[in-house]
Short mmCIF file of C-alpha atoms and ligand atoms in Angstrom, two decimals:
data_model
loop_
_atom_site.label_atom_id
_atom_site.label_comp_id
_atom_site.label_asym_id
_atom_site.label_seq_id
_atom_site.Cartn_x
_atom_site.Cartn_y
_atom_site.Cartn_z
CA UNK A 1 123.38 123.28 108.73
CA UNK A 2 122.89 121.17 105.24
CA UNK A 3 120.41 123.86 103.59
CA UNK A 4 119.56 120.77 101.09
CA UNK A 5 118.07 119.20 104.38
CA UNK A 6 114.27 121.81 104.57
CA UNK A 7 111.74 120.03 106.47
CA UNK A 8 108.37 121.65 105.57
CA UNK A 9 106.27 119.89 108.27
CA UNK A 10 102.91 121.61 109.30
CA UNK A 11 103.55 119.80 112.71
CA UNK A 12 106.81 118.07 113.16
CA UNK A 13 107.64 116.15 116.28
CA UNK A 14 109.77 119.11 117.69
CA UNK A 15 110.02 122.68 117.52
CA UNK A 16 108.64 124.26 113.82
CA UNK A 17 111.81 126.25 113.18
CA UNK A 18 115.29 125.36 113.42
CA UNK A 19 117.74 123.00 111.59
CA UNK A 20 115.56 119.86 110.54
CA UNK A 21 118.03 117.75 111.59
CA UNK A 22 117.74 118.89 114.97
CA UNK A 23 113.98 118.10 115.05
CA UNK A 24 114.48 114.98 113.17
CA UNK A 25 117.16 113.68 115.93
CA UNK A 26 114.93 114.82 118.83
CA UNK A 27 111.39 113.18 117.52
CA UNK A 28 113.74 109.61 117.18
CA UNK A 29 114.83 110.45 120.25
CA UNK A 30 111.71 110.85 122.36
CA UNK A 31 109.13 109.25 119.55
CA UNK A 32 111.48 106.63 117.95
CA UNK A 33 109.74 107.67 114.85
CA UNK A 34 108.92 110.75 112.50
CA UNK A 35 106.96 111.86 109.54
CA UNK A 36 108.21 114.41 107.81
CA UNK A 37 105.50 115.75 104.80
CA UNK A 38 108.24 117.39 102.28
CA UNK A 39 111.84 117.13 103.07
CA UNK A 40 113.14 117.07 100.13
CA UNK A 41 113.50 119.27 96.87
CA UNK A 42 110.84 118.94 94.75
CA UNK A 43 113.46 118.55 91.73
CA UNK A 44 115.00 115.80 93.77
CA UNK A 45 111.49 113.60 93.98
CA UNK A 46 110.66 114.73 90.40
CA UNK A 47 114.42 113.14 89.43
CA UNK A 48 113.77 110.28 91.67
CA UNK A 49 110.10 109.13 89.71
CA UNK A 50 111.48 109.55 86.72
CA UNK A 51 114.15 107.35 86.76
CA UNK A 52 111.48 104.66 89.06
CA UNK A 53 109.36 104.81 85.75
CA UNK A 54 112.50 105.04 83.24
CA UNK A 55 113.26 101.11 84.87
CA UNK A 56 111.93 98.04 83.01
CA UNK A 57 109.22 96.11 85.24
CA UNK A 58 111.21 92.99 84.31
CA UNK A 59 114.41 94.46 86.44
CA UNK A 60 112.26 94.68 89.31
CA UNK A 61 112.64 91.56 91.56
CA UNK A 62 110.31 89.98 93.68
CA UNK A 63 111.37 91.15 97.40
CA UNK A 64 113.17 88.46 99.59
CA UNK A 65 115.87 86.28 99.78
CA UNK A 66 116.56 82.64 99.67
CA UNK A 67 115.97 79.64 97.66
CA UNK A 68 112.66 78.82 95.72
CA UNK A 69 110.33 77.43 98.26
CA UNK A 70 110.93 80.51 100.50
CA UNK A 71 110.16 82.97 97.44
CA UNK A 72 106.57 81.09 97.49
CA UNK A 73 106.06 81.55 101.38
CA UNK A 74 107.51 85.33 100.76
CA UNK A 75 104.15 85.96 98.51
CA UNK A 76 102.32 85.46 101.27
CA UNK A 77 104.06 87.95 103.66
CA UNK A 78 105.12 90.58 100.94
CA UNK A 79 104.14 90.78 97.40
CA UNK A 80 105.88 94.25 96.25
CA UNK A 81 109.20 94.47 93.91
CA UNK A 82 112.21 96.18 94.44
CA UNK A 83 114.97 97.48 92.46
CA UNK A 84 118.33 97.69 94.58
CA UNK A 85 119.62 101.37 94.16
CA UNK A 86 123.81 102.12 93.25
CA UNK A 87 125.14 105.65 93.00
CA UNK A 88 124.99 105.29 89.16
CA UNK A 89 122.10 107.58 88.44
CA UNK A 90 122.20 111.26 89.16
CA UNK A 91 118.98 111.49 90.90
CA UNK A 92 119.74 108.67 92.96
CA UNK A 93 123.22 109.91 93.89
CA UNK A 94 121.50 113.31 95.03
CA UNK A 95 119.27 111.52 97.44
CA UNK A 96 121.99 109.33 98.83
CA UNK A 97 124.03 112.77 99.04
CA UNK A 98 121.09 113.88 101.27
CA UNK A 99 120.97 110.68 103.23
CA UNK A 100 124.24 110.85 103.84
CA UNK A 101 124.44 114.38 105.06
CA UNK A 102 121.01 113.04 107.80
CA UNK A 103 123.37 109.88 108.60
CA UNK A 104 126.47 111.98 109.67
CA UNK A 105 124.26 114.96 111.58
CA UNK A 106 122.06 111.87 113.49
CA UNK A 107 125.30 110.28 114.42
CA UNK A 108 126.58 113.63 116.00
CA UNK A 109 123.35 114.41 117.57
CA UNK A 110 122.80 110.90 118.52
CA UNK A 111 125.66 108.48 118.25
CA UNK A 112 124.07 106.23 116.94
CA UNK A 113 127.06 105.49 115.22
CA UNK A 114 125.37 104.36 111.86
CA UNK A 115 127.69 102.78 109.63
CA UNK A 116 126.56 102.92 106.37
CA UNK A 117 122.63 103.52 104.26
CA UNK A 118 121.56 100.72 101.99
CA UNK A 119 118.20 101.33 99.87
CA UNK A 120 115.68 100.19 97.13
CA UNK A 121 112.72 101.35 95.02
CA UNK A 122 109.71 99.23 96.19
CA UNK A 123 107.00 98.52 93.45
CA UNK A 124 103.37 97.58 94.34
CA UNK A 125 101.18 96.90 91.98
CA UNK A 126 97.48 96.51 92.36
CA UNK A 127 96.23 94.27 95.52
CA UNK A 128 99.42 94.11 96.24
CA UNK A 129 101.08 94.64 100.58
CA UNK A 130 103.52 93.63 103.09
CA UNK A 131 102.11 92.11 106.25
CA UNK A 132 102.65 92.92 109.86
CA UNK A 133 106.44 92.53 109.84
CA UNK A 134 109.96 93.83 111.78
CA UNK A 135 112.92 95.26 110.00
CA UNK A 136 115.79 92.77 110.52
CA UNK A 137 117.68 91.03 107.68
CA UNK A 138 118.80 87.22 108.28
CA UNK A 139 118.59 87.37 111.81
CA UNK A 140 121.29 90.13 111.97
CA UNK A 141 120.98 93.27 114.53
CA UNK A 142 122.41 95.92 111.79
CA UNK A 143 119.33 98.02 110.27
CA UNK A 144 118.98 100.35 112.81
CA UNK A 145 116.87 103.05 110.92
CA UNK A 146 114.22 102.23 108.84
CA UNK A 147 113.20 105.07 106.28
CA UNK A 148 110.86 105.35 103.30
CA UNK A 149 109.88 108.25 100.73
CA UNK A 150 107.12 107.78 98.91
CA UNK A 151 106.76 108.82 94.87
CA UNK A 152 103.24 108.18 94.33
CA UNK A 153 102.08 110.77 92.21
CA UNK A 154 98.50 112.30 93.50
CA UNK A 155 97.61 109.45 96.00
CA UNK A 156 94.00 109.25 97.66
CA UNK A 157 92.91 107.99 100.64
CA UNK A 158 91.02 105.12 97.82
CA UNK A 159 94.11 104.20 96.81
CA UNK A 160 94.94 102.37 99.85
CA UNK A 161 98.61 101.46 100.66
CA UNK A 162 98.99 103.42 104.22
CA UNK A 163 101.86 102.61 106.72
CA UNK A 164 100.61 101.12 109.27
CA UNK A 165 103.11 101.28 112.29
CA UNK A 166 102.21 99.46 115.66
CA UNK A 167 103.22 100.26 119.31
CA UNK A 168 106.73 98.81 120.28
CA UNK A 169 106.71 95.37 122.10
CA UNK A 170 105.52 92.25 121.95
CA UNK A 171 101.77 92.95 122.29
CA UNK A 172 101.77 95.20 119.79
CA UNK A 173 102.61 92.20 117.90
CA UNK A 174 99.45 90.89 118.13
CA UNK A 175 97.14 90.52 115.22
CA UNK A 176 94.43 92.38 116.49
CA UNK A 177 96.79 95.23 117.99
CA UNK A 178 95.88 98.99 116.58
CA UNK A 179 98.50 100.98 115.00
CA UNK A 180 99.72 104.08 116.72
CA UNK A 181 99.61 106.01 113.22
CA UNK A 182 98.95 105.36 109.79
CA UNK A 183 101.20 107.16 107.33
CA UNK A 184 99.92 108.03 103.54
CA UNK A 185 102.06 107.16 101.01
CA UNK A 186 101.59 110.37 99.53
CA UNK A 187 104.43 112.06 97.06
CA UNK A 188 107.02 113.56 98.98
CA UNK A 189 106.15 112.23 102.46
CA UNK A 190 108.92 110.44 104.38
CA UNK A 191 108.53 108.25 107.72
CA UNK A 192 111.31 107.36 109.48
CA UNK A 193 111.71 104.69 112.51
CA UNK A 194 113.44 102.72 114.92
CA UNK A 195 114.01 99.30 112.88
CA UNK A 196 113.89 97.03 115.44
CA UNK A 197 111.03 98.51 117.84
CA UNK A 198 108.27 98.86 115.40
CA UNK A 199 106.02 96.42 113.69
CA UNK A 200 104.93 97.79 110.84
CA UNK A 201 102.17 96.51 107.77
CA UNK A 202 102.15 98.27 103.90
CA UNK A 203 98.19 97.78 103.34
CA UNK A 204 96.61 96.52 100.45
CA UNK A 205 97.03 98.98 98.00
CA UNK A 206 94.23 99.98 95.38
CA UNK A 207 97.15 101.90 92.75
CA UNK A 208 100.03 101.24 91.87
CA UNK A 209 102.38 102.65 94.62
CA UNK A 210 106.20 103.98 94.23
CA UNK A 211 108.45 104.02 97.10
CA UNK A 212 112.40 104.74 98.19
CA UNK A 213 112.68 102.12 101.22
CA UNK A 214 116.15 102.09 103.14
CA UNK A 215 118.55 101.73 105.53
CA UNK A 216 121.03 103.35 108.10
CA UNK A 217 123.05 100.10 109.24
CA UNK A 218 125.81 99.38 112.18
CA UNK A 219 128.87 97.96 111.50
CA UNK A 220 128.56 94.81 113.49
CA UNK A 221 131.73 92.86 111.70
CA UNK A 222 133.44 90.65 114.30
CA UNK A 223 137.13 88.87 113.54
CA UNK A 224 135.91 87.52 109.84
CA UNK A 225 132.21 87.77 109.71
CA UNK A 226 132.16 90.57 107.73
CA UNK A 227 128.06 92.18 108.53
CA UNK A 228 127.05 93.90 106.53
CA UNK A 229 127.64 91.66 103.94
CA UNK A 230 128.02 94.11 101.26
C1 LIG B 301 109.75 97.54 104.04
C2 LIG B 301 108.59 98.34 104.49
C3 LIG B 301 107.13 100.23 104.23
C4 LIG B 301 106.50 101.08 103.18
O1 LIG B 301 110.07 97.56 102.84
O2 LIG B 301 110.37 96.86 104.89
O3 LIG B 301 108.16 98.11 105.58
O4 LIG B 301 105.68 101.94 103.56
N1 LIG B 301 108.10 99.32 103.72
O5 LIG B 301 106.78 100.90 102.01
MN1 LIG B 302 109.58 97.09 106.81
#
């Protein structure tokens, strides 16, 4: 077992004791999704906000892709900013350390065979959210697990911002659908969820609201399509 991976849950999807992994591969595998209230080192998520806050606004980028008429549509879907994450910092590097350690024990406990973990820091500022929305990039099939950690310092339930993730399938598609859970964005807390099964919404949040949002991926390169791209 990776002692950096502790999962302090009060109630965890799966048995209370036991290696976290274990319980983290069993919830995905009979939930799709888990919330897990503490899983990391508090040192790690104290390392991780300060180098969030140590990064000029200005090298945050507006979230989405494409050319300038699809950046104005984008506002109206998402309106956070993210900050694409390298193994540069130390902080940073000890979180992908830890990701990496979850990748490799969900891949032996689940073959999932993911290939690879890609992730940002998200940034929303006041009235800011990310509407009803499925985790897929360009049309491609390779984000297989979605998972964010959330570094907002001393959230309240005023301060908006909740996960809101919906029942699989196409219904739960539906505007008026009701989401099966809401998670807080509260420090420390970290959902994580099938990519492709779960709608999902980032409600308008009331305070500024820090977040590590990422990726396990496939490898689905065929002959010279190389995906993922980088
Ligand atoms: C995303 C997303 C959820 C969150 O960035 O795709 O859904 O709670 N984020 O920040
Ligand atoms: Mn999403």
């Amino acid at each position: 077992m990776n002692t950096a991976l502790r999962a302090t849950s009060d109630r965890p999807c799966g048995p209370r004791d036991g290696d976290p992994i274990d319980q983290i591969a069993a919830a995905l595998r009979t939930d799709g999704y888990i919330v897990l209230p503490a899983p990391l080192p508090p040192a790690a998520l104290g390392g991780l906000l300060r180098h969030f806050r140590s990064i000029d606004r200005e090298q945050f980028r507006r979230a989405g892709i494409g050319r300038e008429d699809e950046h104005q549509l984008n506002r109206f879907v998402r309106s956070d900013k993210i900050f694409w994450l390298d193994n540069t910092n130390l902080s940073v590097n000890a979180y992908l350390s830890w990701m990496e350690a979850l990748r490799v024990g969900l891949n032996r406990r689940l073959f999932l065979g993911l290939f690879d973990y890609e992730c940002h820091y998200a940034y929303y500022d006041r009235g800011t959210f990310y509407k009803k929305h499925l985790d897929c990039f360009q049309g491609s099939t390779n984000r297989v697990l979605s998972t964010v950690l959330y570094l907002t310092p001393n959230w309240q339930p005023r301060d908006g911002g909740e996960l809101a993730i919906y029942p699989p399938g196409e219904e739960a598609a539906a505007p008026d659908a009701l989401p099966l859970l809401k998670v807080a964005p509260r420090f420390g807390q970290m959902v994580i969820f099938l990519s492709e099964e779960f709608p999902h919404e980032v409600l308008t949040v009331n305070r500024p609201r820090y977040s590590v949002t990422g990726w396990y991926r496939v490898n689905n390169s065929l002959g010279d399509i190389v995906d993922p791209a980088s």
